[in-house]
PDB file of C-alpha atoms in Angstrom:
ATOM      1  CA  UNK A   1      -3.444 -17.650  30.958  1.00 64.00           C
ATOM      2  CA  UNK A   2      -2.929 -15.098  33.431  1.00 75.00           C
ATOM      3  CA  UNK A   3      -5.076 -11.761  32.886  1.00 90.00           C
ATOM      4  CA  UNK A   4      -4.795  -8.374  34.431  1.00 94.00           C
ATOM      5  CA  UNK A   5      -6.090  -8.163  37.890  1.00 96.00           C
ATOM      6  CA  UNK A   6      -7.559  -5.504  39.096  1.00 97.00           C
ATOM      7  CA  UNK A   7      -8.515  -4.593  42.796  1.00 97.00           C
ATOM      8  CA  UNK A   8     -10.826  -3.793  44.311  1.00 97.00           C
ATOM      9  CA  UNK A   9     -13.696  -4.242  41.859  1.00 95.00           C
ATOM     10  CA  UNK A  10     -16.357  -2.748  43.525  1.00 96.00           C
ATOM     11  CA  UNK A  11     -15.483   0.772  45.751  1.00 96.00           C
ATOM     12  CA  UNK A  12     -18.007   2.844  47.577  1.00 97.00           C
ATOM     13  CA  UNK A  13     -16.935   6.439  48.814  1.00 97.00           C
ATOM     14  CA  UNK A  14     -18.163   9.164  49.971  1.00 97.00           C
ATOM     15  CA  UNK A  15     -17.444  12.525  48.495  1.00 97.00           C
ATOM     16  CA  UNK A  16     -14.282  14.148  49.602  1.00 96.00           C
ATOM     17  CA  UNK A  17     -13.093  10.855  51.138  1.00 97.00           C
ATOM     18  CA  UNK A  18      -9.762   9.042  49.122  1.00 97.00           C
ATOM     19  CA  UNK A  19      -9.900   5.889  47.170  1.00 97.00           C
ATOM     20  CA  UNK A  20      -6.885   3.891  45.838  1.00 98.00           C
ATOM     21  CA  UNK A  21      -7.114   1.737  43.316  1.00 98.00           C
ATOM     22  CA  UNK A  22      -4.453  -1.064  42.275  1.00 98.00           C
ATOM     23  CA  UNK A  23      -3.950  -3.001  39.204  1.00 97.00           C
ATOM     24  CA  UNK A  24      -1.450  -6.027  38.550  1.00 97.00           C
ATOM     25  CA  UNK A  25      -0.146  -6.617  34.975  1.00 95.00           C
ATOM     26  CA  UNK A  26       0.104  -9.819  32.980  1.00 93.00           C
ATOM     27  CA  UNK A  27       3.769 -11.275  34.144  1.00 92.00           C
ATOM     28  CA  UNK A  28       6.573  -9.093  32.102  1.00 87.00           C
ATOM     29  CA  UNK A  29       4.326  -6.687  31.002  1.00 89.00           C
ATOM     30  CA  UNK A  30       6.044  -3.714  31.469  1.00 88.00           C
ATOM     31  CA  UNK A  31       3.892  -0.784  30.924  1.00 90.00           C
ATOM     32  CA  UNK A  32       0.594  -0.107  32.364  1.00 93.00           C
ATOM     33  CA  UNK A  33      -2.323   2.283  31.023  1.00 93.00           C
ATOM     34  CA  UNK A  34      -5.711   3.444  32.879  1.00 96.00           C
ATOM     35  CA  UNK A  35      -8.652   4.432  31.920  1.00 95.00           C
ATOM     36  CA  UNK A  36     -11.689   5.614  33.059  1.00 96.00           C
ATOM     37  CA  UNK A  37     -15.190   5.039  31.566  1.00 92.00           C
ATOM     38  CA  UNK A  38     -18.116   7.284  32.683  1.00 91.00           C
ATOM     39  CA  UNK A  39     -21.564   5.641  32.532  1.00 87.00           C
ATOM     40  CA  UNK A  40     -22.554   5.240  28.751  1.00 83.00           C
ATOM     41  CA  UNK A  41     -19.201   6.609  27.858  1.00 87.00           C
ATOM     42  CA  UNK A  42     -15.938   5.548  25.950  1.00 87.00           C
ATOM     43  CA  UNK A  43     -13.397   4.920  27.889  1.00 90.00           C
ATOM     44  CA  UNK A  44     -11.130   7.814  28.356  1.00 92.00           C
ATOM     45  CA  UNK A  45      -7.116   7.764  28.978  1.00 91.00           C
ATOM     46  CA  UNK A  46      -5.563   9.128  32.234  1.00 95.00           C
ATOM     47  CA  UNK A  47      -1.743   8.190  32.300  1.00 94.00           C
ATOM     48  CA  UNK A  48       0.356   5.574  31.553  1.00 92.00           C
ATOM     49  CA  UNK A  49       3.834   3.984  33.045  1.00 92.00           C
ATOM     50  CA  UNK A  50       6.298   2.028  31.143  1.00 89.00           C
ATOM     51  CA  UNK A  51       9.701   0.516  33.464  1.00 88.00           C
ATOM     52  CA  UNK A  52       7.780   2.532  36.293  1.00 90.00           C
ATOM     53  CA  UNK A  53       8.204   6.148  34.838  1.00 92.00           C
ATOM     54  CA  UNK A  54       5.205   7.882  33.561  1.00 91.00           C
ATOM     55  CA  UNK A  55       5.281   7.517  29.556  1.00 87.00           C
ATOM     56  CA  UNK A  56       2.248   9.266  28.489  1.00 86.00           C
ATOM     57  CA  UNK A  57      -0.574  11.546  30.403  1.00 89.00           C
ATOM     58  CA  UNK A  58      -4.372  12.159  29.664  1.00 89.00           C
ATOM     59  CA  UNK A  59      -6.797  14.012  30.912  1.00 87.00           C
ATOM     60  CA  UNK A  60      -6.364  12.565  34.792  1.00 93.00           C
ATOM     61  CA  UNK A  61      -7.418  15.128  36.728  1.00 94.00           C
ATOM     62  CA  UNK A  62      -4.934  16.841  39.384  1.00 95.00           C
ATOM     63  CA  UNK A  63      -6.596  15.230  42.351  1.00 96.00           C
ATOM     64  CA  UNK A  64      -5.694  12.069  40.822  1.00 97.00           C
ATOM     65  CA  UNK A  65      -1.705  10.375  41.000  1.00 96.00           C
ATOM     66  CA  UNK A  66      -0.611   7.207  39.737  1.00 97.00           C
ATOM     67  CA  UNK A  67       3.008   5.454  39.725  1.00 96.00           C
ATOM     68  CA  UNK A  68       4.165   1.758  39.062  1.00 96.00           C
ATOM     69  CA  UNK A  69       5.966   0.129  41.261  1.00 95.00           C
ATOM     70  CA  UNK A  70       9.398  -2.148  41.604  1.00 94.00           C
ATOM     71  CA  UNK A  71       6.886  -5.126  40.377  1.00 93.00           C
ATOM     72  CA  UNK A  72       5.185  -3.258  37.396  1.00 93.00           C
ATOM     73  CA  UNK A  73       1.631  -3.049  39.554  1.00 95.00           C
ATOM     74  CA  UNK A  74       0.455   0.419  39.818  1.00 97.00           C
ATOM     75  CA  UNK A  75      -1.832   2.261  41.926  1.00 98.00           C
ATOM     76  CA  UNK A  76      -4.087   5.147  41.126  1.00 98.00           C
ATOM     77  CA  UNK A  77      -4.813   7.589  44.169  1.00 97.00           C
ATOM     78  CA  UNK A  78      -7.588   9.483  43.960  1.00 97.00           C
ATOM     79  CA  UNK A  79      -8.287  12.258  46.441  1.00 97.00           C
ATOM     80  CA  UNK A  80     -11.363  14.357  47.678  1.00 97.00           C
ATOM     81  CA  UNK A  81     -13.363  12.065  45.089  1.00 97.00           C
ATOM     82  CA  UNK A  82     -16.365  13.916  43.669  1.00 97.00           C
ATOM     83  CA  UNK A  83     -19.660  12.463  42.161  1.00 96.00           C
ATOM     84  CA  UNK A  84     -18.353  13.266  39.136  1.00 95.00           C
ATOM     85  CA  UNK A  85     -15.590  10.753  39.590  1.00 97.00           C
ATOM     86  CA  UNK A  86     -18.245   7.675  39.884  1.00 97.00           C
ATOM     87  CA  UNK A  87     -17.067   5.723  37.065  1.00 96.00           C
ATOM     88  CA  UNK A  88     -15.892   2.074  36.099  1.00 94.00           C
ATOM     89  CA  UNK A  89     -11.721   2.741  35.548  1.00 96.00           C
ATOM     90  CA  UNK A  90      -9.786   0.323  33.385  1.00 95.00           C
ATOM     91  CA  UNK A  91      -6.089  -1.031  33.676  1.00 96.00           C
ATOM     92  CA  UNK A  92      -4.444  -2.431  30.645  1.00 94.00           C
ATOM     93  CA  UNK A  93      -0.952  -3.773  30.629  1.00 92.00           C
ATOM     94  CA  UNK A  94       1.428  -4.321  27.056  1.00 88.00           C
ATOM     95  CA  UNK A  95       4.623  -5.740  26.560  1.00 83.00           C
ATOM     96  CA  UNK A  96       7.111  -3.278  24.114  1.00 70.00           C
ATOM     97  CA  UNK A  97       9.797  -5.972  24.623  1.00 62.00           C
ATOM     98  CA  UNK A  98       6.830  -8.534  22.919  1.00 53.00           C
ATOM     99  CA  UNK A  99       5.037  -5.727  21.268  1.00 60.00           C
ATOM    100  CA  UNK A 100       2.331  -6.653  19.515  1.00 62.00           C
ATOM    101  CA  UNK A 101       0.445  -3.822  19.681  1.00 68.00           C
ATOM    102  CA  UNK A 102      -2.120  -4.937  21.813  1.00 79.00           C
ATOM    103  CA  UNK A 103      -3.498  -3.068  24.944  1.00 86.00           C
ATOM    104  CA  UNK A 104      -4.711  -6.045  27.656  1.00 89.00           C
ATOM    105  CA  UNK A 105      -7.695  -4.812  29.750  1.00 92.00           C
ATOM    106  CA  UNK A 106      -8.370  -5.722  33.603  1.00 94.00           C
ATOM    107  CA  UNK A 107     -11.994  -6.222  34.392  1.00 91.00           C
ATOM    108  CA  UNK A 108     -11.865  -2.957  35.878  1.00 94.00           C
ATOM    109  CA  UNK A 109     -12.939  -1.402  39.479  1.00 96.00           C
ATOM    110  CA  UNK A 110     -16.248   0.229  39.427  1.00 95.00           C
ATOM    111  CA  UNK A 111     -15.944   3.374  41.892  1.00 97.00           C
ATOM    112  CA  UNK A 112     -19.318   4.889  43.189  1.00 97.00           C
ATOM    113  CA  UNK A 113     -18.913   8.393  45.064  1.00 97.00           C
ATOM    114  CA  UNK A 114     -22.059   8.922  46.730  1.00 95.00           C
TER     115      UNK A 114
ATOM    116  CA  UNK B   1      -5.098  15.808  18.365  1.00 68.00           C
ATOM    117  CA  UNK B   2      -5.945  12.762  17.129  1.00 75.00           C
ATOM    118  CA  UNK B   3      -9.490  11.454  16.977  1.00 87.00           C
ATOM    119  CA  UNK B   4     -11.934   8.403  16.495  1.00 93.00           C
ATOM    120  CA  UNK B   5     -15.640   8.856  15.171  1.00 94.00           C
ATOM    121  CA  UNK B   6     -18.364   6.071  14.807  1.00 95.00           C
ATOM    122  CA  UNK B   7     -21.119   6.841  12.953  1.00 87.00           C
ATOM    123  CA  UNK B   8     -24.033   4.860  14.976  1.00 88.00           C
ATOM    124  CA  UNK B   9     -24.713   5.225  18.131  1.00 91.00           C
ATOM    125  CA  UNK B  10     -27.525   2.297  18.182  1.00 95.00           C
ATOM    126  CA  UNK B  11     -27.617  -0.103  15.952  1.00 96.00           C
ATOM    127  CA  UNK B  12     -30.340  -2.814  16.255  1.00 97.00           C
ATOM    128  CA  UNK B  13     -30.340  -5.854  14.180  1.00 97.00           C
ATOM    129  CA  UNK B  14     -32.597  -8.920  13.543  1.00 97.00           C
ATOM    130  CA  UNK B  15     -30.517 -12.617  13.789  1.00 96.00           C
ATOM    131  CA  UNK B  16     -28.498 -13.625  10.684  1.00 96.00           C
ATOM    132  CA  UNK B  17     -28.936  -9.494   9.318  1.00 97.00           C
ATOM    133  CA  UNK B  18     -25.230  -8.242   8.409  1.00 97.00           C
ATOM    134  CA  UNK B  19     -23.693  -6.009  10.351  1.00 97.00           C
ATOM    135  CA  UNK B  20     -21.396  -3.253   9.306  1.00 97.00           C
ATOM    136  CA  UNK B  21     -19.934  -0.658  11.991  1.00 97.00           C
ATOM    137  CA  UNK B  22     -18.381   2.659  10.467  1.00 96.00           C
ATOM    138  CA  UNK B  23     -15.242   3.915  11.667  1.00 96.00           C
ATOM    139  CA  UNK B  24     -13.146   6.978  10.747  1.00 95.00           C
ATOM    140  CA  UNK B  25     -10.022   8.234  12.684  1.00 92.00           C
ATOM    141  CA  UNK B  26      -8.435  11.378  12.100  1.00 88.00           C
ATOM    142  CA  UNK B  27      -4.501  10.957  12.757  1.00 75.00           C
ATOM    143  CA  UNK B  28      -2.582  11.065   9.222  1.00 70.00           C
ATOM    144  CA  UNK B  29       0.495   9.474   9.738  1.00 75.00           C
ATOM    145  CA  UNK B  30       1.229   5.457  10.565  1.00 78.00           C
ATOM    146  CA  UNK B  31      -1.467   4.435  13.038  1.00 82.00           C
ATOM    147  CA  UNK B  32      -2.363   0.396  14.410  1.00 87.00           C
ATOM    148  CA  UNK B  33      -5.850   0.234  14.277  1.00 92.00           C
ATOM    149  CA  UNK B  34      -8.238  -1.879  16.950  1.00 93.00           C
ATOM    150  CA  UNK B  35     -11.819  -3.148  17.392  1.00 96.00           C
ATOM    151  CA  UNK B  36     -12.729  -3.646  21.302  1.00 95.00           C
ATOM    152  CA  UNK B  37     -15.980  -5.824  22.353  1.00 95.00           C
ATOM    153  CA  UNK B  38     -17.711  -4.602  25.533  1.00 92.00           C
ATOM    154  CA  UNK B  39     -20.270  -7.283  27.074  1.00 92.00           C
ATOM    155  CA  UNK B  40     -22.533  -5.718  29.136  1.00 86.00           C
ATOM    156  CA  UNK B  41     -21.262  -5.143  32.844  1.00 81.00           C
ATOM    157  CA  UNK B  42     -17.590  -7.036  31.240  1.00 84.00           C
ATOM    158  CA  UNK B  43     -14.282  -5.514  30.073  1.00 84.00           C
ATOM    159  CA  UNK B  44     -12.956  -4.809  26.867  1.00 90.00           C
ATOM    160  CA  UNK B  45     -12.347  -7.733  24.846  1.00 91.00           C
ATOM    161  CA  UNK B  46     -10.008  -7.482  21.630  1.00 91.00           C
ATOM    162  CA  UNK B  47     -11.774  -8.772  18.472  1.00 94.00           C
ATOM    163  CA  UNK B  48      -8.996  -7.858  15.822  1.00 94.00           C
ATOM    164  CA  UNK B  49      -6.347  -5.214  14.962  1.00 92.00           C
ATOM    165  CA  UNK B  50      -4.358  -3.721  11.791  1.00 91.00           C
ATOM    166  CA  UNK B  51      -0.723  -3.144  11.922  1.00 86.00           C
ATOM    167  CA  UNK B  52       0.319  -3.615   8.603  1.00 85.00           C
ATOM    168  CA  UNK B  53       0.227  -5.296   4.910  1.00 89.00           C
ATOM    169  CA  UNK B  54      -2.713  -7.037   4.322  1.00 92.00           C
ATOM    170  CA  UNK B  55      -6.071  -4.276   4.859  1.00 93.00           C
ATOM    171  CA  UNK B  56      -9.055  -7.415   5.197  1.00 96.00           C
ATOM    172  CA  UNK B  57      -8.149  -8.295   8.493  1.00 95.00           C
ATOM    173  CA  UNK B  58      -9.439 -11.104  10.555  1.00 95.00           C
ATOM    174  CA  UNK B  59     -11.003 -11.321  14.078  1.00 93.00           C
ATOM    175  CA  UNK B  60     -12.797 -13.571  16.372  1.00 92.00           C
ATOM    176  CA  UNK B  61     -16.117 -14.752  16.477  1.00 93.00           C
ATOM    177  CA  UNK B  62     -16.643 -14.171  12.784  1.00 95.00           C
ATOM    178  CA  UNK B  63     -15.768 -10.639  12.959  1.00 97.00           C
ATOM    179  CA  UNK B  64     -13.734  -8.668  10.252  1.00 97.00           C
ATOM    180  CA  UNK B  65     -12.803  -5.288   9.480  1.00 97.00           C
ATOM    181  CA  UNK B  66     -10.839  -3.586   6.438  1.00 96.00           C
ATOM    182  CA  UNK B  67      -8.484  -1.088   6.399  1.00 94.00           C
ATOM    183  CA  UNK B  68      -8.826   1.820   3.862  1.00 93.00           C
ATOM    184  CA  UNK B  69      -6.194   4.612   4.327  1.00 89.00           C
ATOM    185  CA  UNK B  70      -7.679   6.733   1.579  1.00 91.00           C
ATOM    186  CA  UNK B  71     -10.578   6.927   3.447  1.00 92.00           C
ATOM    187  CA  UNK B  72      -9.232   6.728   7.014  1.00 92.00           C
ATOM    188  CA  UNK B  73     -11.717   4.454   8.018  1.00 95.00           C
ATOM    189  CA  UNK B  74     -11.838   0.891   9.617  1.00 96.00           C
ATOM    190  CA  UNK B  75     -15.286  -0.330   9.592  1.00 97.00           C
ATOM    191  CA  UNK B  76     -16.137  -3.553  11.153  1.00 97.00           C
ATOM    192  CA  UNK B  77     -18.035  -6.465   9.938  1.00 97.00           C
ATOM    193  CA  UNK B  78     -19.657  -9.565  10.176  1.00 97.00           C
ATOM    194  CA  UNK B  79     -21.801 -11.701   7.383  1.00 97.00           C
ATOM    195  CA  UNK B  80     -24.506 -12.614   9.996  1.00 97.00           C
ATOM    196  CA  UNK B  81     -25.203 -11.631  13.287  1.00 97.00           C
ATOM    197  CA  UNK B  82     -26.187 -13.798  16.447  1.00 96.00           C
ATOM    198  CA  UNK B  83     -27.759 -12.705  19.655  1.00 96.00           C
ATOM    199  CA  UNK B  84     -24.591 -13.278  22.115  1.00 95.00           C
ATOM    200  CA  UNK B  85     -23.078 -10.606  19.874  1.00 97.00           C
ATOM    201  CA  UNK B  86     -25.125  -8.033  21.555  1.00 96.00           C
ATOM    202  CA  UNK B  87     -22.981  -5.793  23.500  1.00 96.00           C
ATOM    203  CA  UNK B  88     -20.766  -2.164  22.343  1.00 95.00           C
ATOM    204  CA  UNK B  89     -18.016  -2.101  19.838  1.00 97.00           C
ATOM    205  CA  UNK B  90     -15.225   0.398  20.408  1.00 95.00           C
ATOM    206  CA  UNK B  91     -13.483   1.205  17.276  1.00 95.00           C
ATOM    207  CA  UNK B  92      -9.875   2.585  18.384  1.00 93.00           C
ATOM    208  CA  UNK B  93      -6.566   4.042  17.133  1.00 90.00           C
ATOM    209  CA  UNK B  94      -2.986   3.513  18.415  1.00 84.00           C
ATOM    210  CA  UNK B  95      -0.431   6.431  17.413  1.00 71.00           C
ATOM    211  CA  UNK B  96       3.074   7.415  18.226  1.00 62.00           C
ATOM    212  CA  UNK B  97       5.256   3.959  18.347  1.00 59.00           C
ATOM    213  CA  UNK B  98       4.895   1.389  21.160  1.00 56.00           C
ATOM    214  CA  UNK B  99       4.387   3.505  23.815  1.00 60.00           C
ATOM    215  CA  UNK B 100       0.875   5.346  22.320  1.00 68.00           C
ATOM    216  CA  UNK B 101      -1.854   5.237  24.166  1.00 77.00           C
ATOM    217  CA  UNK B 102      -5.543   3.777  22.498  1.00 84.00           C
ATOM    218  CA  UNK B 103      -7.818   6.323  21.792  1.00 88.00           C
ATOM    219  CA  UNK B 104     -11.522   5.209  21.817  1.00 91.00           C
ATOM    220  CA  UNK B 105     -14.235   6.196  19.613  1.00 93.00           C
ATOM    221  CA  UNK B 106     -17.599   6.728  21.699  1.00 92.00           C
ATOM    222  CA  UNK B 107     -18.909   3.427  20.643  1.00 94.00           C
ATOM    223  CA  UNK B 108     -21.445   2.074  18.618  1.00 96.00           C
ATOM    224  CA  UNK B 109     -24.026  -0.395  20.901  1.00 95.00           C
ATOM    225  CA  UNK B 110     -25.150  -3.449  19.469  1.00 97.00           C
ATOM    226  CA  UNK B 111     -28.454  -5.292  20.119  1.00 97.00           C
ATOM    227  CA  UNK B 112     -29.712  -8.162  18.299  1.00 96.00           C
ATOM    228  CA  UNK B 113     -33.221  -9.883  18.512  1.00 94.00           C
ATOM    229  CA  UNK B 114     -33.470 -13.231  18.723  1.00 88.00           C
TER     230      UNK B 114
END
């Protein structure tokens, strides 16, 4: 079955530089949540999108923007990245058409800021 | 605001010991209720959830966890442990409809001797 993909997995930046970060739901999955988990840490909620309009927002910090697109994939921009920021970041994708409660996570993209 | 606690940080069990992970969550009104399975360096894999009517839920891999509203907990469970199970267990809460967000507890990490 198809899973959430997630790109790119691995990211290497230096600080101040910009990193973008995509993630592609399961097919008619229509909202999309990220996270970001710190080393040794739960994983915390930035924003999510549902029908491409931001539904719910976290504690994403203002350098960071996110939107879904047309296709329900969504990118998260993050700009003049800190080491701080170094982190693996989730993507999960739900249905509320086929809710079932159930968030589906990506593999996730690990993001190193050196 | 709504929050998750789990009571061990490190929990460290012999094969075919029982294993029982405490949860509490703080949110008073109707809440879905989730168990997440982190294998080291691997995403978060679902291992059961509570929505409604019966509280002894279910999971995979021998897993189960039961609901108790008076106590606002959802601890997790399993008879008898195996090595592979070694990884972190997020306990986490789902408020506000369809479109809430998970919130994580910090996680409780597993390791089991052989």
């Amino acid at each position: 079955a198809a899973g959430v993909i997630q790109s790119p997995r691995h990211l290497i930046k230096e600080k101040r530089e910009t990193a973008t970060l995509k993630c592609y739901p399961i097919p008619r999955h229509d909202t999309v949540y990220w996270y970001q988990q710190g080393p040794g840490q739960d994983p915390q909620f930035l924003i999510s999108f549902y029908e491409k309009m931001q539904s719910d927002k976290g504690s994403i910090p203002d350098r960071f923007s996110a939107q879904q697109f047309s296709d329900y994939h969504s990118e998260l921009n993050m700009s003049s990245l800190e080491l701080g920021d170094s982190a693996l970041y989730f993507c999960a994708s739900s249905s509320l058409s086929g809710y079932t409660g159930e968030l589906f996570f990506g593999e996730g993209s690990r993001l190193t800021v050196l | 605001a709504q929050s998750v606690s789990q009571h061990n940080h490190h929990v460290i069990l012999s094969e075919a010991a029982s294993l029982e992970l405490g949860c509490n969550y703080s949110y008073g009104g109707t809440v879905n209720l989730f168990w997440y399975v982190q294998y080291p360096g691997q995403h978060l894999q679902l291992l059961l959830k509570y929505f409604s009517g019966d509280p002894l839920v279910k999971g995979i891999k021998g897993f189960e966890a039961e609901f108790i509203k008076s106590k606002f907990s959802f601890n997790l469970r399993k008879p008898s442990v195996q090595w592979s199970d070694t990884a972190e267990y997020f306990c986490a809460v789902k408020s506000g409809g369809s479109q809430g967000n998970l919130i994580f507890g910090k996680g409780t990490k597993l390791s089991v001797k052989p």
